[in-house]
mmCIF file of N, CA and C in Angstrom:
data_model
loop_
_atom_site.group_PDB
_atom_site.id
_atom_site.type_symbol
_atom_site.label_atom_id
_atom_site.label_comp_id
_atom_site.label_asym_id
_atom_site.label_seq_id
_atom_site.Cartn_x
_atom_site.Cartn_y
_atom_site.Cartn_z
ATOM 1 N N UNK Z 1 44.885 85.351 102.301
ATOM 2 C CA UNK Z 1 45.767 86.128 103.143
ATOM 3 C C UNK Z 1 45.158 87.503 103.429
ATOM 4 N N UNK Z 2 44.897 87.890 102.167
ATOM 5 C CA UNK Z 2 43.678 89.526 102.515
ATOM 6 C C UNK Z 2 42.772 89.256 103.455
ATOM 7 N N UNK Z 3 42.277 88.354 103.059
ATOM 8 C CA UNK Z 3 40.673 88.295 104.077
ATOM 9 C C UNK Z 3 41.399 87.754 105.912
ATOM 10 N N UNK Z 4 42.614 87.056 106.180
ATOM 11 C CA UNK Z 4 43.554 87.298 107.306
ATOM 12 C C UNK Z 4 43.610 88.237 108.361
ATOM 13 N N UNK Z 5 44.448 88.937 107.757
ATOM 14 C CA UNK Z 5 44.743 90.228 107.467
ATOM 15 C C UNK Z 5 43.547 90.898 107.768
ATOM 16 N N UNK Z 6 42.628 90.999 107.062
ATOM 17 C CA UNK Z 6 41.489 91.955 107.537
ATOM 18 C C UNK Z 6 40.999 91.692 108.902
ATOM 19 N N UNK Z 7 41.087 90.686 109.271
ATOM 20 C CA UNK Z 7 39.668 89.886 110.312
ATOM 21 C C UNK Z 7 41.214 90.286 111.450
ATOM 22 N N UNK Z 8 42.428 89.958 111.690
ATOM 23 C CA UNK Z 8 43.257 90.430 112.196
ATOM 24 C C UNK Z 8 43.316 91.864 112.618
ATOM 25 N N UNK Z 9 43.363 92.606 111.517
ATOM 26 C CA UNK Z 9 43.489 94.277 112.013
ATOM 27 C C UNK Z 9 41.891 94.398 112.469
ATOM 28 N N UNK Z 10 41.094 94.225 112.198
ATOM 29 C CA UNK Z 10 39.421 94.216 112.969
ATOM 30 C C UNK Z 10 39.527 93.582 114.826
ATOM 31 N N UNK Z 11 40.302 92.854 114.523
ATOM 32 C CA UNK Z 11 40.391 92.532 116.104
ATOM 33 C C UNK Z 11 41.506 93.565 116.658
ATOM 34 N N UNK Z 12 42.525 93.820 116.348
ATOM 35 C CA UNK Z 12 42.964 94.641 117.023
ATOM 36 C C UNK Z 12 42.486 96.100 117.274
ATOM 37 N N UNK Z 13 42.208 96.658 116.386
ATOM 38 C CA UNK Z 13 41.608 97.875 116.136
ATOM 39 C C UNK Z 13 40.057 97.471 117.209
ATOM 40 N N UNK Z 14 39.190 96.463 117.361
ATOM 41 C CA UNK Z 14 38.436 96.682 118.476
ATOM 42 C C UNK Z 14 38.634 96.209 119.413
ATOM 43 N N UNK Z 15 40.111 95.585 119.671
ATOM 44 C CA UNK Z 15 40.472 95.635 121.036
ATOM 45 C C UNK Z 15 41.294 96.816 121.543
ATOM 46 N N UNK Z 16 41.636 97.983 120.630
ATOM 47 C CA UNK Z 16 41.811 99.519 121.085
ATOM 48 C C UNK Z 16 40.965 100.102 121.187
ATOM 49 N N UNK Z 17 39.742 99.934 120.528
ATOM 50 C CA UNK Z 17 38.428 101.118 120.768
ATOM 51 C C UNK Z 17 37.934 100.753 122.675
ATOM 52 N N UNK Z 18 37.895 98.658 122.557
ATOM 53 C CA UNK Z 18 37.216 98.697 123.446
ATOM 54 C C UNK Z 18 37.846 98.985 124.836
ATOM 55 N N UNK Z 19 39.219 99.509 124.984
ATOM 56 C CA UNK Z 19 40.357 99.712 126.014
ATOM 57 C C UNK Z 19 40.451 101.041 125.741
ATOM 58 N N UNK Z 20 39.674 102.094 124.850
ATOM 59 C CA UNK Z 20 39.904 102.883 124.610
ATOM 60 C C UNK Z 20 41.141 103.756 124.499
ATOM 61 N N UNK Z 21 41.782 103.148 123.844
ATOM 62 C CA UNK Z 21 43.342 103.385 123.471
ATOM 63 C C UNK Z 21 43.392 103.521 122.142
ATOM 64 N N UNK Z 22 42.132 103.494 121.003
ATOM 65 C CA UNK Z 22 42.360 103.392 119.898
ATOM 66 C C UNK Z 22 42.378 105.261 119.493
ATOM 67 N N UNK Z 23 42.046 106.048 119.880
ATOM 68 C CA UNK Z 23 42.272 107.633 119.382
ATOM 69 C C UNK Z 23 43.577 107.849 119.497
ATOM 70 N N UNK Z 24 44.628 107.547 120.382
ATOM 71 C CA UNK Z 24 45.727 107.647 120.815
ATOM 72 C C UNK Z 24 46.583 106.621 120.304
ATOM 73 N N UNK Z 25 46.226 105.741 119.156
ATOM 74 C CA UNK Z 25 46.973 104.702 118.852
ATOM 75 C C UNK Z 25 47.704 105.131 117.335
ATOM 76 N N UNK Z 26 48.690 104.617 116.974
ATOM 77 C CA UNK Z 26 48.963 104.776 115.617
ATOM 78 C C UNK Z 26 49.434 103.179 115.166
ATOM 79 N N UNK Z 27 48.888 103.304 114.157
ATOM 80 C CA UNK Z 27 48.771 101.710 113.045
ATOM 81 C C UNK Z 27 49.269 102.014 112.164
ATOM 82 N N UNK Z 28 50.634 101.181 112.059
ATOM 83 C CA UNK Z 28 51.417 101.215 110.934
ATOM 84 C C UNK Z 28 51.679 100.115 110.347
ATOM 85 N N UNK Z 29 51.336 99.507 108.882
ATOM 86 C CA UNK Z 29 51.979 98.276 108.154
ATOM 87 C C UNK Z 29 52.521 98.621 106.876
ATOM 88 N N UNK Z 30 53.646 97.763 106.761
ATOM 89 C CA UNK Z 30 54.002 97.937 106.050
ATOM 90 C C UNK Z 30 55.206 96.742 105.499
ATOM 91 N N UNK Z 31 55.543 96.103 103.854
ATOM 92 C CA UNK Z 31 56.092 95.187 103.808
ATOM 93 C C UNK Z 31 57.477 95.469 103.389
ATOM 94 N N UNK Z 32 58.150 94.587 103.433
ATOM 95 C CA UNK Z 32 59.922 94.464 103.629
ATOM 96 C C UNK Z 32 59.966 94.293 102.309
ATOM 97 N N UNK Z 33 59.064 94.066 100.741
ATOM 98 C CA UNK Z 33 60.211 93.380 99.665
ATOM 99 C C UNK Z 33 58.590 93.116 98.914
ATOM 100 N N UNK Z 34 58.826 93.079 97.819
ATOM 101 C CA UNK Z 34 57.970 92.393 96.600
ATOM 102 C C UNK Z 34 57.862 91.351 96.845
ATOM 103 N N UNK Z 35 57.004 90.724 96.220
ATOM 104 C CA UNK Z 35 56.938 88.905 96.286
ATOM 105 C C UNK Z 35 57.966 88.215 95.003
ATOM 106 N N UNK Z 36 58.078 87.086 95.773
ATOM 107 C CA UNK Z 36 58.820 86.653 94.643
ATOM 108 C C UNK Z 36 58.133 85.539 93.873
ATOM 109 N N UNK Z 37 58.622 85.427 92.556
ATOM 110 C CA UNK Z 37 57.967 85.265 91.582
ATOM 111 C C UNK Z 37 58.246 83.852 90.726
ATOM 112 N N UNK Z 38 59.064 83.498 91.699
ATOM 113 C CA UNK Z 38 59.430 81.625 91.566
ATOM 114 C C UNK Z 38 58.846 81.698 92.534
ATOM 115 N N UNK Z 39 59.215 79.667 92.828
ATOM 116 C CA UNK Z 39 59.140 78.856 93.966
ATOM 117 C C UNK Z 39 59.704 79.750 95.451
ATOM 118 N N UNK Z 40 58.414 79.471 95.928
ATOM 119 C CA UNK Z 40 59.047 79.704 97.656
ATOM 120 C C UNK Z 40 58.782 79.162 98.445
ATOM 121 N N UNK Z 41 59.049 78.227 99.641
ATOM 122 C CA UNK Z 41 60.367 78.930 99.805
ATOM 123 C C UNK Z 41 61.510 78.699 99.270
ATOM 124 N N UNK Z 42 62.664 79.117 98.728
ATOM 125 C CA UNK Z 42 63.800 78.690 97.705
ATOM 126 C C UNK Z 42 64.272 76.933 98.122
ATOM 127 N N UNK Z 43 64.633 76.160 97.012
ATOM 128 C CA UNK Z 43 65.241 75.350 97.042
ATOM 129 C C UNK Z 43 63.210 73.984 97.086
ATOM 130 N N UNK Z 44 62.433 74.747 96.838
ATOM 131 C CA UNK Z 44 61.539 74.186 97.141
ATOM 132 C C UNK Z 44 60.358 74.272 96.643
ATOM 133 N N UNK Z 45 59.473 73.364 95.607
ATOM 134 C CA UNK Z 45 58.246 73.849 94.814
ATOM 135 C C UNK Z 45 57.168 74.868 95.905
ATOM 136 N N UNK Z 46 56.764 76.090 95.455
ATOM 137 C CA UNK Z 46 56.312 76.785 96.442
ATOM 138 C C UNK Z 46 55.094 77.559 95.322
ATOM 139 N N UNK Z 47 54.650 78.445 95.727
ATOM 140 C CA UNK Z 47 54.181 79.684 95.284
ATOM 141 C C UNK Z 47 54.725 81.131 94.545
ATOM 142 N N UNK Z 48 54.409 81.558 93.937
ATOM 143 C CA UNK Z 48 55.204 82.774 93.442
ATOM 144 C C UNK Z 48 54.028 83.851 93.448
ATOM 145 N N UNK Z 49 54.368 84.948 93.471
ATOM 146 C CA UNK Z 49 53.712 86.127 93.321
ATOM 147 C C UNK Z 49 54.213 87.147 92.175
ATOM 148 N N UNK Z 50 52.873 87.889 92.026
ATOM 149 C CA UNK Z 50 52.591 88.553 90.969
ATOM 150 C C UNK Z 50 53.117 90.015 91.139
ATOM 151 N N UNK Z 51 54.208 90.872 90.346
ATOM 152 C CA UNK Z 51 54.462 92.142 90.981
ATOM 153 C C UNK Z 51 54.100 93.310 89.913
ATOM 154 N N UNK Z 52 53.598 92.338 88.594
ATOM 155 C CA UNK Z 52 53.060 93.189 87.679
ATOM 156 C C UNK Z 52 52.498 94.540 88.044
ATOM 157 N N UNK Z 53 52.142 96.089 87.395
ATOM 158 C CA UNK Z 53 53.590 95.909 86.544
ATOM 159 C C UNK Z 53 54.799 96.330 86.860
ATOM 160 N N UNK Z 54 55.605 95.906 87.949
ATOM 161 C CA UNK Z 54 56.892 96.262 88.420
ATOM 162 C C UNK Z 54 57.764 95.199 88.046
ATOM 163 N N UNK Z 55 58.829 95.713 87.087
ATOM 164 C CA UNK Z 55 59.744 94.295 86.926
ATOM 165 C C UNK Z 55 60.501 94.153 88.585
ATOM 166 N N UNK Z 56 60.940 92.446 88.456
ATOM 167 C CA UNK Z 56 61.567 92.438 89.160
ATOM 168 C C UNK Z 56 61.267 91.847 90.323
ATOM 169 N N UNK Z 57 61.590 91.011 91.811
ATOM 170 C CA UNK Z 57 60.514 90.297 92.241
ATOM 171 C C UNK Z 57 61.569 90.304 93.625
ATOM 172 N N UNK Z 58 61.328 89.548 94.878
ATOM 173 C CA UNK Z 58 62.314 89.655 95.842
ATOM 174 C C UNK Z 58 63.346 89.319 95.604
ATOM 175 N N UNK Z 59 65.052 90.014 96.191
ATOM 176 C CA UNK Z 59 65.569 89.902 96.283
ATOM 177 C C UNK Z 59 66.648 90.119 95.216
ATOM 178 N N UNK Z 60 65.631 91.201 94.211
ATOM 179 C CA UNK Z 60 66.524 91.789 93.336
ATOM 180 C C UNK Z 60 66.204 93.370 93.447
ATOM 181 N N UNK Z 61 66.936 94.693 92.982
ATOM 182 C CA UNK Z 61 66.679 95.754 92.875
ATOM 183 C C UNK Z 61 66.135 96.280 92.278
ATOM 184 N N UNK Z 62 65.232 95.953 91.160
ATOM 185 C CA UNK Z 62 64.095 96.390 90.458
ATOM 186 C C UNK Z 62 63.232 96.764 91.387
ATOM 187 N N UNK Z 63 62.274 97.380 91.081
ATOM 188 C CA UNK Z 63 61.033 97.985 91.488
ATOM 189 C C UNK Z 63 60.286 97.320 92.206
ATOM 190 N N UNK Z 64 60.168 95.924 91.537
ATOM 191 C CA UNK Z 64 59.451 94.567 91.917
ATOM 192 C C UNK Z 64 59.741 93.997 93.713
ATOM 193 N N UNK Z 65 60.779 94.070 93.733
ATOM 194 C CA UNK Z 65 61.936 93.811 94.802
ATOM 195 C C UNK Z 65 61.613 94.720 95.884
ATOM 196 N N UNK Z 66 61.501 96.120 95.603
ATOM 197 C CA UNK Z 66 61.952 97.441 96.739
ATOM 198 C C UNK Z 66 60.680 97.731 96.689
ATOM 199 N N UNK Z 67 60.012 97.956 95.804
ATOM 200 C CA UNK Z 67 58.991 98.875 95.990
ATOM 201 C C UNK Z 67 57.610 98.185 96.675
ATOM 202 N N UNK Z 68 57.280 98.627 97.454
ATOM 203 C CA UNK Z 68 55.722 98.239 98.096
ATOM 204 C C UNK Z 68 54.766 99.088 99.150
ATOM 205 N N UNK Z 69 53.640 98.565 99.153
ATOM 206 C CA UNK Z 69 52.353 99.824 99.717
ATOM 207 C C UNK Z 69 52.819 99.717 101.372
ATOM 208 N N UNK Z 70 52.142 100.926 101.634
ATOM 209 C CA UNK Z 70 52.302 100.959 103.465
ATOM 210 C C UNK Z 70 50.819 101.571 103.625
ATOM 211 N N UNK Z 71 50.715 101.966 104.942
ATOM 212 C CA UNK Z 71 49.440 102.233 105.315
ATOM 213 C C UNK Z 71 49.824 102.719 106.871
ATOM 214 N N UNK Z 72 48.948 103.842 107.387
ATOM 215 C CA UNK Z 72 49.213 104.250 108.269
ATOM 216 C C UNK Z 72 47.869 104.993 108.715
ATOM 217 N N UNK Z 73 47.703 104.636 110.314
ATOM 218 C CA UNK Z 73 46.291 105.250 110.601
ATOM 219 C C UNK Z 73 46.696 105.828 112.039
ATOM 220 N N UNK Z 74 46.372 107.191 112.350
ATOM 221 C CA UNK Z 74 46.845 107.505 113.158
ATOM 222 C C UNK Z 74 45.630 108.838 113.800
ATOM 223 N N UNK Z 75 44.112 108.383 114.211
ATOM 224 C CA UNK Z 75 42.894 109.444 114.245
ATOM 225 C C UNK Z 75 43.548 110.766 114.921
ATOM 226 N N UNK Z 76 44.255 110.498 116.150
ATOM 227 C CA UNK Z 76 44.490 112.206 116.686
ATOM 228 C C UNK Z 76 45.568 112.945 115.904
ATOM 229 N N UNK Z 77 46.421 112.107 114.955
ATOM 230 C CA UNK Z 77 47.658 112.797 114.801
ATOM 231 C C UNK Z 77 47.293 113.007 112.884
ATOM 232 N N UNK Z 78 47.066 112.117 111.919
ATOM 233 C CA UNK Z 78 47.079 112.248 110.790
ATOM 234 C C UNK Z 78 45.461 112.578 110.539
ATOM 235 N N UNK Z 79 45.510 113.413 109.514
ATOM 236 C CA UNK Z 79 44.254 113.563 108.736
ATOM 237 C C UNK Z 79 44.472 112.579 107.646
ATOM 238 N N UNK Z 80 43.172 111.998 106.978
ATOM 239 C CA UNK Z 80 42.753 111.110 106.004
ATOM 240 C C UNK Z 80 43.223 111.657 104.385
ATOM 241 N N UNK Z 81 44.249 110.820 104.246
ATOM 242 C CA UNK Z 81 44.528 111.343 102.334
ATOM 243 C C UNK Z 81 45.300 110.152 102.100
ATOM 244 N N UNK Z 82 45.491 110.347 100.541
ATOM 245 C CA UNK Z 82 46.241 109.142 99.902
ATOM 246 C C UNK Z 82 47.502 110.062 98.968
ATOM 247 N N UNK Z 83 48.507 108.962 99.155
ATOM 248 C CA UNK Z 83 50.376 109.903 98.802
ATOM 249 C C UNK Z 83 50.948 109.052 97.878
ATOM 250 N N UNK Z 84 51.213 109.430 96.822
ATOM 251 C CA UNK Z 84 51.939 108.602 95.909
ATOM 252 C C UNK Z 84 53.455 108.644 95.849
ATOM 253 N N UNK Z 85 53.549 109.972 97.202
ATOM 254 C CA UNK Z 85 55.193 109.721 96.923
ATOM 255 C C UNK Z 85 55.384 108.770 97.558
ATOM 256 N N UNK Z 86 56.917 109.025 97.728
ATOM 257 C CA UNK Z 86 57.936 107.843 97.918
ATOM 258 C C UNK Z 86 58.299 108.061 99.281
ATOM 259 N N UNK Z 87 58.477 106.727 100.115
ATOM 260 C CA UNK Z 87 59.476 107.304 101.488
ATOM 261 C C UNK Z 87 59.970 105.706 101.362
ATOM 262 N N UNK Z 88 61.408 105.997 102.189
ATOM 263 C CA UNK Z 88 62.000 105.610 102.269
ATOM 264 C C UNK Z 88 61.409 104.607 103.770
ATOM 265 N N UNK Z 89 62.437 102.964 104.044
ATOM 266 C CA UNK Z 89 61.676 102.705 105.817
ATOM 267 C C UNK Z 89 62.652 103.708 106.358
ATOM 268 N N UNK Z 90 64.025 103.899 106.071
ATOM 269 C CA UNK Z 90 64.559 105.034 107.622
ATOM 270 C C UNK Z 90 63.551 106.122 107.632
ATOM 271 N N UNK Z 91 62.848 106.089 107.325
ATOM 272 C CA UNK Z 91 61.713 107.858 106.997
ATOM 273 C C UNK Z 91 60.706 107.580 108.374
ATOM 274 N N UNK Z 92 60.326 106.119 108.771
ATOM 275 C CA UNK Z 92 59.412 105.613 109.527
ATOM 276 C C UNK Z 92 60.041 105.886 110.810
ATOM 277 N N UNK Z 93 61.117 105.689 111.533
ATOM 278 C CA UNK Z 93 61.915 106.317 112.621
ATOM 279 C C UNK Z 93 61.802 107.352 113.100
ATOM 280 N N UNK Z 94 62.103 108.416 112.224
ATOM 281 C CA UNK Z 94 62.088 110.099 112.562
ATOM 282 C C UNK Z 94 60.168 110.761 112.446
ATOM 283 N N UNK Z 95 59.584 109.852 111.714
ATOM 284 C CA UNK Z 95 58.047 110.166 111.652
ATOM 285 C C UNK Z 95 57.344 109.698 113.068
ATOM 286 N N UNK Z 96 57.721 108.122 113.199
ATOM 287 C CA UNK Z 96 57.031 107.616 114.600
ATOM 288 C C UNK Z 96 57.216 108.825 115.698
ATOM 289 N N UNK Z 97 58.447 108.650 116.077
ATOM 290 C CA UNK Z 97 59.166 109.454 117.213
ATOM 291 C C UNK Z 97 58.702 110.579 117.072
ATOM 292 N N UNK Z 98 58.640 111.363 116.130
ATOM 293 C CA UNK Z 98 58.060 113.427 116.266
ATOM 294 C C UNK Z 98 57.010 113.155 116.578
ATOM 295 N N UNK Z 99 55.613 111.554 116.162
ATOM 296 C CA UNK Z 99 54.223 111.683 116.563
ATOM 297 C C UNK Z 99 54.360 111.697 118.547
ATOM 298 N N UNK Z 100 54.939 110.464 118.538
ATOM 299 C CA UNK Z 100 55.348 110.130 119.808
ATOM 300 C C UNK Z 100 55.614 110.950 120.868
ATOM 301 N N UNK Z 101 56.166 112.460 120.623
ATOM 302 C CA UNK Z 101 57.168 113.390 121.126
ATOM 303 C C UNK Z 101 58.322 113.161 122.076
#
């Protein structure tokens, strides 16, 4: 799924350079929920994921559940750093829109 994912954002990201829309672009991902840590999809032998070490897994309120990475690339508007705080998704609304003006 990583290696996906990569070869995915590589195509998009050089189909903005090559339309030259990528300085002016902002790239945002980000996931809805922890993995869960039974069978998925429910009711069905599946896969589970690992949320170590966050207890807790989708669809419960532990850490496991709520908490997960985002990523955001934005060349004209953000400078390059890494944030360990916390935001909330309503936080992503009022951030897009002020880049946006």
């Amino acid at each position: 799924m990583v290696t996906a994912m990569d070869d995915a954002i590589g195509n998009v990201t050089a189909a903005l350079k090559l339309s030259n829309l990528y300085d002016n672009s902002v790239i945002v991902f980000f996931s809805d929920n922890g993995g869960p840590i039974q069978g998925w999809p429910p009711l069905q032998k599946g896969y589970g994921a690992n949320n170590w070490p966050l207890r807790g897994s989708k669809l419960t309120m532990w850490e496991g559940g709520t908490r997960t990475v985002a990523f955001a690339h934005a060349p004209q508007y953000l400078s390059p750093r890494m944030s360990t705080n916390w935001m909330h998704v309503t936080d992503w609304f009022p951030t897009l829109l002020s880049i946006a003006g």
